[in-house]
CSV table of C-alpha atoms in Angstrom, one decimal:
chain,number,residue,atom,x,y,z
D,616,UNK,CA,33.3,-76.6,30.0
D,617,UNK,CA,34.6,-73.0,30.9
D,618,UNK,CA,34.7,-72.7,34.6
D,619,UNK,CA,35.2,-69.6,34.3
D,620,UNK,CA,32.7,-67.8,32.3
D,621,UNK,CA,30.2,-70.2,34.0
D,622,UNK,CA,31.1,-68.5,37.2
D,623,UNK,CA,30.8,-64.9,35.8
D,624,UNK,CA,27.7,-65.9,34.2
D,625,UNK,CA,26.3,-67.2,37.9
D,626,UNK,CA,27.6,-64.1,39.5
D,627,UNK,CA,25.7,-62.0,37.2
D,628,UNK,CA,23.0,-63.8,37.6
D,629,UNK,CA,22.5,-63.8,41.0
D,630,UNK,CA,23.3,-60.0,41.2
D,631,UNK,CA,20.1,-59.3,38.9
D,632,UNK,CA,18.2,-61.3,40.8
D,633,UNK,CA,15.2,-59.4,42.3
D,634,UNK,CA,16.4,-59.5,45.8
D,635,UNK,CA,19.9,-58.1,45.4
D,636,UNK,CA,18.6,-55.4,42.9
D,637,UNK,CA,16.0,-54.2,45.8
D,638,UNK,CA,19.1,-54.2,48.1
D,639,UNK,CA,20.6,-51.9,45.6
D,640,UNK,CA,17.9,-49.2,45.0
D,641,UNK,CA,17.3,-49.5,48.6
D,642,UNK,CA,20.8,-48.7,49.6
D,643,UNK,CA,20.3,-45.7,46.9
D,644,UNK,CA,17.4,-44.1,48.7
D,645,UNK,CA,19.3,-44.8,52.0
D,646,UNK,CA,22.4,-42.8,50.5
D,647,UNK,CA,20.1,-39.9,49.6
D,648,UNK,CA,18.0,-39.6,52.3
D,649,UNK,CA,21.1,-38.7,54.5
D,650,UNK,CA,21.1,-35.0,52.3
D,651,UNK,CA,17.8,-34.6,54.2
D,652,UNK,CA,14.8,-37.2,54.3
D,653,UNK,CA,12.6,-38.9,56.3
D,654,UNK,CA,12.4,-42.3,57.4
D,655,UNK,CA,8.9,-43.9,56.5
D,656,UNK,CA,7.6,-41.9,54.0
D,657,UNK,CA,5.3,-43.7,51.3
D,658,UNK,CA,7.1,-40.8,48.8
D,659,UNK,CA,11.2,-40.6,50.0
D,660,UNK,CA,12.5,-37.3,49.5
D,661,UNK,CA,15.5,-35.5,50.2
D,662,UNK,CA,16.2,-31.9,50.9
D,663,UNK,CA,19.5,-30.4,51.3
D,664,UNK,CA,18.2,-27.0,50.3
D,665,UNK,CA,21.6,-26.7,48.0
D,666,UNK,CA,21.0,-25.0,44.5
D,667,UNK,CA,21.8,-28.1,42.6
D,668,UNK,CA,19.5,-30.3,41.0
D,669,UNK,CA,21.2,-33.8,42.4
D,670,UNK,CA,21.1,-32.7,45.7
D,671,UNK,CA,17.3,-32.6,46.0
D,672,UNK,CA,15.0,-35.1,44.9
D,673,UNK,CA,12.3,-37.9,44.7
D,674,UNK,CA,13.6,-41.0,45.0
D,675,UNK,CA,10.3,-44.0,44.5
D,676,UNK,CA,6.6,-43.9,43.8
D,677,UNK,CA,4.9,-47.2,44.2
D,678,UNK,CA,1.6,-46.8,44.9
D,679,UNK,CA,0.5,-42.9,44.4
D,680,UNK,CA,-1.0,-41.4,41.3
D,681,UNK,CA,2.0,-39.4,39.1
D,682,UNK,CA,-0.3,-36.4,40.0
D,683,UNK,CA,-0.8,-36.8,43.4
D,684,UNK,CA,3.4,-37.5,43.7
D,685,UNK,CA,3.9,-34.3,41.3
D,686,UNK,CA,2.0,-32.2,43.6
D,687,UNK,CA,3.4,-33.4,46.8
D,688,UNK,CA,7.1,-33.4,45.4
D,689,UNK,CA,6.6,-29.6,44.3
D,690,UNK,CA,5.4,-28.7,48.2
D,691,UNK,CA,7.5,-30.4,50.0
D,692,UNK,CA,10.3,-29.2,47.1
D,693,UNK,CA,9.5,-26.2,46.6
D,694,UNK,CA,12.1,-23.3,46.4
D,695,UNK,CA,14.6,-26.0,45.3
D,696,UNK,CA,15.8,-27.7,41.9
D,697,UNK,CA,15.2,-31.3,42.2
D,698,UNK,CA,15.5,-34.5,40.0
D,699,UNK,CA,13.1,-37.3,40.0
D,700,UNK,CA,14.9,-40.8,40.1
D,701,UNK,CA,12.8,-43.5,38.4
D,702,UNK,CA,14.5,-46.8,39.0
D,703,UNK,CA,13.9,-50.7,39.4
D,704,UNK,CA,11.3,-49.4,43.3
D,705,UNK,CA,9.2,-47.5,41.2
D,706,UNK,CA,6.2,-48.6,39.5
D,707,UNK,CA,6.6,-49.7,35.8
D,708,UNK,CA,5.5,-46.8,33.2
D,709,UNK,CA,6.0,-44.2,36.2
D,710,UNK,CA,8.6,-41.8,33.7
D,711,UNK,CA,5.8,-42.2,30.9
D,712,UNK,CA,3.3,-41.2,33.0
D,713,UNK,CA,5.3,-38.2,34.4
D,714,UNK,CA,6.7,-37.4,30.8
D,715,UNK,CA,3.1,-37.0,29.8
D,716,UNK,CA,2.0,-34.6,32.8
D,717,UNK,CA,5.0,-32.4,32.1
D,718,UNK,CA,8.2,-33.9,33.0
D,719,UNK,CA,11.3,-33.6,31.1
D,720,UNK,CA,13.8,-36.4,30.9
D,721,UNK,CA,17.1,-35.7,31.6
D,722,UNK,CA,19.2,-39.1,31.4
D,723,UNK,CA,19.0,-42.7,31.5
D,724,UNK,CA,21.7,-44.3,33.8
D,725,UNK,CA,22.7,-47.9,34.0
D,726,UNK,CA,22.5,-50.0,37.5
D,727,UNK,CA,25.5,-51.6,37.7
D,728,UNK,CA,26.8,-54.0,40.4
D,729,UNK,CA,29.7,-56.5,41.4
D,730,UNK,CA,30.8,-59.3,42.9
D,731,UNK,CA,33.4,-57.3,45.5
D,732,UNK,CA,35.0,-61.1,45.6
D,733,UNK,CA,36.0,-60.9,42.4
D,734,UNK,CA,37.3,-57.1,42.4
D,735,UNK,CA,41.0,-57.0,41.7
D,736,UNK,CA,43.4,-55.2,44.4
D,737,UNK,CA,46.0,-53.3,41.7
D,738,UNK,CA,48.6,-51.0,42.3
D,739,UNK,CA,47.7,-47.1,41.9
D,740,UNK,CA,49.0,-45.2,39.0
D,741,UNK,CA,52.4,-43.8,39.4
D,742,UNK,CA,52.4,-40.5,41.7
D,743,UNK,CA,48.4,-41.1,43.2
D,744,UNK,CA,48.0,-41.5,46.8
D,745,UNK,CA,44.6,-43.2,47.9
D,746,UNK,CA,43.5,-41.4,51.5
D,747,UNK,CA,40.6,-42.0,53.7
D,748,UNK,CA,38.8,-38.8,54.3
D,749,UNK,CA,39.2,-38.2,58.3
D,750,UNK,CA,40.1,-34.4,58.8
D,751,UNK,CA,37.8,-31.2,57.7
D,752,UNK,CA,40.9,-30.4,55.0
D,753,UNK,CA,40.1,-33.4,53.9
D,754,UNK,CA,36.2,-33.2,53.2
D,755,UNK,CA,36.8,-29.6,51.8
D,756,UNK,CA,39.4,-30.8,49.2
D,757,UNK,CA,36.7,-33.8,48.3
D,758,UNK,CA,34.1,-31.1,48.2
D,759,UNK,CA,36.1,-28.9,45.5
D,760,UNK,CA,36.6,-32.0,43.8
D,761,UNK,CA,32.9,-33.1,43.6
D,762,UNK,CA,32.2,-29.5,42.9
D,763,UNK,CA,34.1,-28.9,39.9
D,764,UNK,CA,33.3,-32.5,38.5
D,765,UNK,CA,29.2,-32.1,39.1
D,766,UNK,CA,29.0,-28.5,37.9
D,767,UNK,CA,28.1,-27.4,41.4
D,768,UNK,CA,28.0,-23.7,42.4
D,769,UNK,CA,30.9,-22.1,43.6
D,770,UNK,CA,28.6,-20.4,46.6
D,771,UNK,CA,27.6,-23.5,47.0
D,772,UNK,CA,29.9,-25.9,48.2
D,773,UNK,CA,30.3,-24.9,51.8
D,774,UNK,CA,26.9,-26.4,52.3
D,775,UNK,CA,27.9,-29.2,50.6
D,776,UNK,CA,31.2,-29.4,52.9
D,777,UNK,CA,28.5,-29.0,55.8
D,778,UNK,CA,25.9,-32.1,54.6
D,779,UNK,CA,28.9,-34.3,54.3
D,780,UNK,CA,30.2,-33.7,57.6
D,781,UNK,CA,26.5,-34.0,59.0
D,782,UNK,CA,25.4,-37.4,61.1
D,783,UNK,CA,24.0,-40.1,58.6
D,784,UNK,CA,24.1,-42.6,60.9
D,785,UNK,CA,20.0,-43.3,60.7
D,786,UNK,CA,20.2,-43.9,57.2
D,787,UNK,CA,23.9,-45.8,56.5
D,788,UNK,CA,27.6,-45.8,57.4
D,789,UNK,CA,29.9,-43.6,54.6
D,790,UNK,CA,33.6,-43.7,53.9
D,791,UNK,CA,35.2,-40.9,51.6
D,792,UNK,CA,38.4,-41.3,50.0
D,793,UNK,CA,40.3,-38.8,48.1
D,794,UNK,CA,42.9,-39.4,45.5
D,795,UNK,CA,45.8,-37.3,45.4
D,796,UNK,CA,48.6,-36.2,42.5
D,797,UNK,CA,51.6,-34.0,44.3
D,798,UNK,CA,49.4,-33.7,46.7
D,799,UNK,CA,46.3,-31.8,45.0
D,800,UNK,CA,43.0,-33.6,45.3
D,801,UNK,CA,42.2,-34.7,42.0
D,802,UNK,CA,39.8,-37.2,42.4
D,803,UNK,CA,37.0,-38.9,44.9
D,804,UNK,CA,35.0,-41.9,45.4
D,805,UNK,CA,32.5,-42.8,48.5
D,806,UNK,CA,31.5,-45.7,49.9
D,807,UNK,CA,27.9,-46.0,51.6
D,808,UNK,CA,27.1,-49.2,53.3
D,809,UNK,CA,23.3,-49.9,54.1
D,810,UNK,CA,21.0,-53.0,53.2
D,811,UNK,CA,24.0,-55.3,53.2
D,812,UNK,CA,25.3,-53.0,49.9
D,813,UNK,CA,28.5,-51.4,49.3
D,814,UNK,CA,27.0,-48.2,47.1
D,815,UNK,CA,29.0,-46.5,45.3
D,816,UNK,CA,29.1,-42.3,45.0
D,817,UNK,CA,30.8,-39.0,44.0
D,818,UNK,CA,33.3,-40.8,41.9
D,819,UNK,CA,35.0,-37.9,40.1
D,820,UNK,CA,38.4,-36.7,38.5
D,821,UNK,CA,39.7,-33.5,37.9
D,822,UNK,CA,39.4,-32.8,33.5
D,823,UNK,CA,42.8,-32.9,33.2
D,824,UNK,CA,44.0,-36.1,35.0
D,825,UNK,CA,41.4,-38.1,33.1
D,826,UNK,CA,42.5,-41.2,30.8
D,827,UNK,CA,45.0,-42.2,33.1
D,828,UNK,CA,43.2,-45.1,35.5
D,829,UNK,CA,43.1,-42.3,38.4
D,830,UNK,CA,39.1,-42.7,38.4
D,831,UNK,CA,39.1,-46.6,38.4
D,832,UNK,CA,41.2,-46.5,41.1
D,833,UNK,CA,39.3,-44.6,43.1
D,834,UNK,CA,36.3,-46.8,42.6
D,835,UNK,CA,39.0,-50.0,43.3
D,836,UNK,CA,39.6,-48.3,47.2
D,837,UNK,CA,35.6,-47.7,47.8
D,838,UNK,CA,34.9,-51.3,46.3
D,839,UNK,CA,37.5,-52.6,48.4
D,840,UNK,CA,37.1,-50.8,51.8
D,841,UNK,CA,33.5,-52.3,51.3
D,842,UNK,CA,35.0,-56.0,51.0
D,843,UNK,CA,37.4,-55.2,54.2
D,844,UNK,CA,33.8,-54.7,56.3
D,845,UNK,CA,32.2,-58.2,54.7
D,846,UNK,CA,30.0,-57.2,51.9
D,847,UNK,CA,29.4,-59.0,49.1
D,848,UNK,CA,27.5,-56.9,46.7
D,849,UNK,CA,28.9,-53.4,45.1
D,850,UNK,CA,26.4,-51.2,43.5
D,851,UNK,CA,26.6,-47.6,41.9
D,852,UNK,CA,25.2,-45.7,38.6
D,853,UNK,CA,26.9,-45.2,36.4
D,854,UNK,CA,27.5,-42.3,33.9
D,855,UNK,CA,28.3,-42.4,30.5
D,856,UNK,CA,31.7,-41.5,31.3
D,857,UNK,CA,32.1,-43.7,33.9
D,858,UNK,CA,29.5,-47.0,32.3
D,859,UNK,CA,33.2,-48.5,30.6
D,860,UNK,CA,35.3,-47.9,33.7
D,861,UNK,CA,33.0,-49.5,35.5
D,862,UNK,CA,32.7,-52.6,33.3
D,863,UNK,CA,36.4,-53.3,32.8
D,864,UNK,CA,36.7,-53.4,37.1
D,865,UNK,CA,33.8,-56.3,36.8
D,866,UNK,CA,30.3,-54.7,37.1
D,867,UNK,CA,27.4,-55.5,35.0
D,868,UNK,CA,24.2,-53.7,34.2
D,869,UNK,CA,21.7,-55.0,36.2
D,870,UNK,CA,18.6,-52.1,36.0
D,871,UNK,CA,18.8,-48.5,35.1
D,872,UNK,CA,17.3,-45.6,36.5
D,873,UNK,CA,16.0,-42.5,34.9
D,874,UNK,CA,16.6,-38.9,36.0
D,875,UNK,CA,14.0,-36.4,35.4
D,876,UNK,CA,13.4,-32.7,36.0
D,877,UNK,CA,10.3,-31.9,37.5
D,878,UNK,CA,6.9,-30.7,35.5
């Protein structure tokens, strides 16, 4: 018997298990609705009022009509781009039923999660430094990161600087860390902890210091930091740039969401 693939194969197993994926989309909406929600709603949104698409959004319909949620999205929405997220909480056939009122899809992006027990501690690569975010330097450096990775406005980003420094205590407990190269930002990860979760956010390199481990170990200090507090469970989505990082630190699809632009 392997003992050791029969261990990976249980620890995927119970991360996929309905419970700790309803953990993870629920430490998802809990991330989001610190850019500007409300607690309670039966349709989570979050409004930062930033002109960027990610920054706004819908985050679960379960029991509304896709035109009833379309038409109180756009009001409460309105004036802002916005994404839809359509995950694992939602109601199966919800992005068919949106597609076919209007709705464009945008991108389909795996649910990934770990076993933080099993996460490796590794040396950074040669000439990176690994720094908690604690100073308002520090949050603007992460915020040109983020910035230039996500394709956010340049006019933009002091409101982003200004969401991240905002009180999110209702909704979870965030870490930001930023990685350093002769000591220019170059990279960021973020840890938010809610539902018993360490999510997983804003990882992002600079273009030009990609390929060379800088993002995984980012991602390694976030997963990590989340271990240090006593949690069990990492979660994040992943891009398609990031899907094979992601994998060779030890996380395994689990869901995905959809993104979608609005009708």
């Amino acid at each position: 018997m392997n003992l050791e693939a029969d261990k990976t194969s249980t620890a995927v197993a119970t991360l996929g298990k309905p419970a700790s994926i309803r953990a993870q989309t629920a430490n998802l909406r809990a991330y989001w609705l610190g850019w500007g929600g409300e607690i309670g709603t039966d349709l989570p949104v979050y409004r930062s009022g930033l002109r960027h698409p990610l920054l706004n959004g819908v985050l679960r319909v379960q029991h509304q009509s896709a035109e009833a949620a379309l038409a109180e999205a756009g009001r409460r929405l309105a004036g802002v781009p916005y994404v839809w997220w359509v995950g694992p909480d939602s109601r199966p056939g919800l992005a068919d039923e949106l597609v076919a009122l209007g709705a464009n899809r945008m991108s389909r992006l795996p649910l990934m999660a770990v076993d933080l027990a099993r996460v490796p501690a590794e040396e950074p690569p040669p000439g990176l430094t690994i720094r908690q975010v604690t100073s308002r330097a520090d949050l603007i450096d992460y915020a040109d990161v983020c910035a230039e990775a996500f394709a956010i406005p340049d006019d933009q980003i002091g409101g982003f600087v200004e969401a991240e420094a905002a009180d999110r205590s209702a909704y979870s407990y965030n870490v930001r860390f930023v990685g350093r190269v002769a000591g220019r930002a170059v990279a960021t990860s973020a840890l938010s902890i809610s539902h018993g979760v360490a999510g997983i956010y804003w990882v992002a390199t600079r273009a030009e210091h990609r390929g060379r481990g800088i993002g995984r170990a980012v991602t390694t200090a976030a997963l990590l930091a989340g271990r240090e507090r006593g949690l069990r469970i990492g979660t994040l989505q992943a891009s398609g740039l990031g899907e094979p990082v992601y994998r060779r630190i030890g996380f395994q699809t689990v869901g995905h969401c959809e993104h979608l632009s609005p009708a």
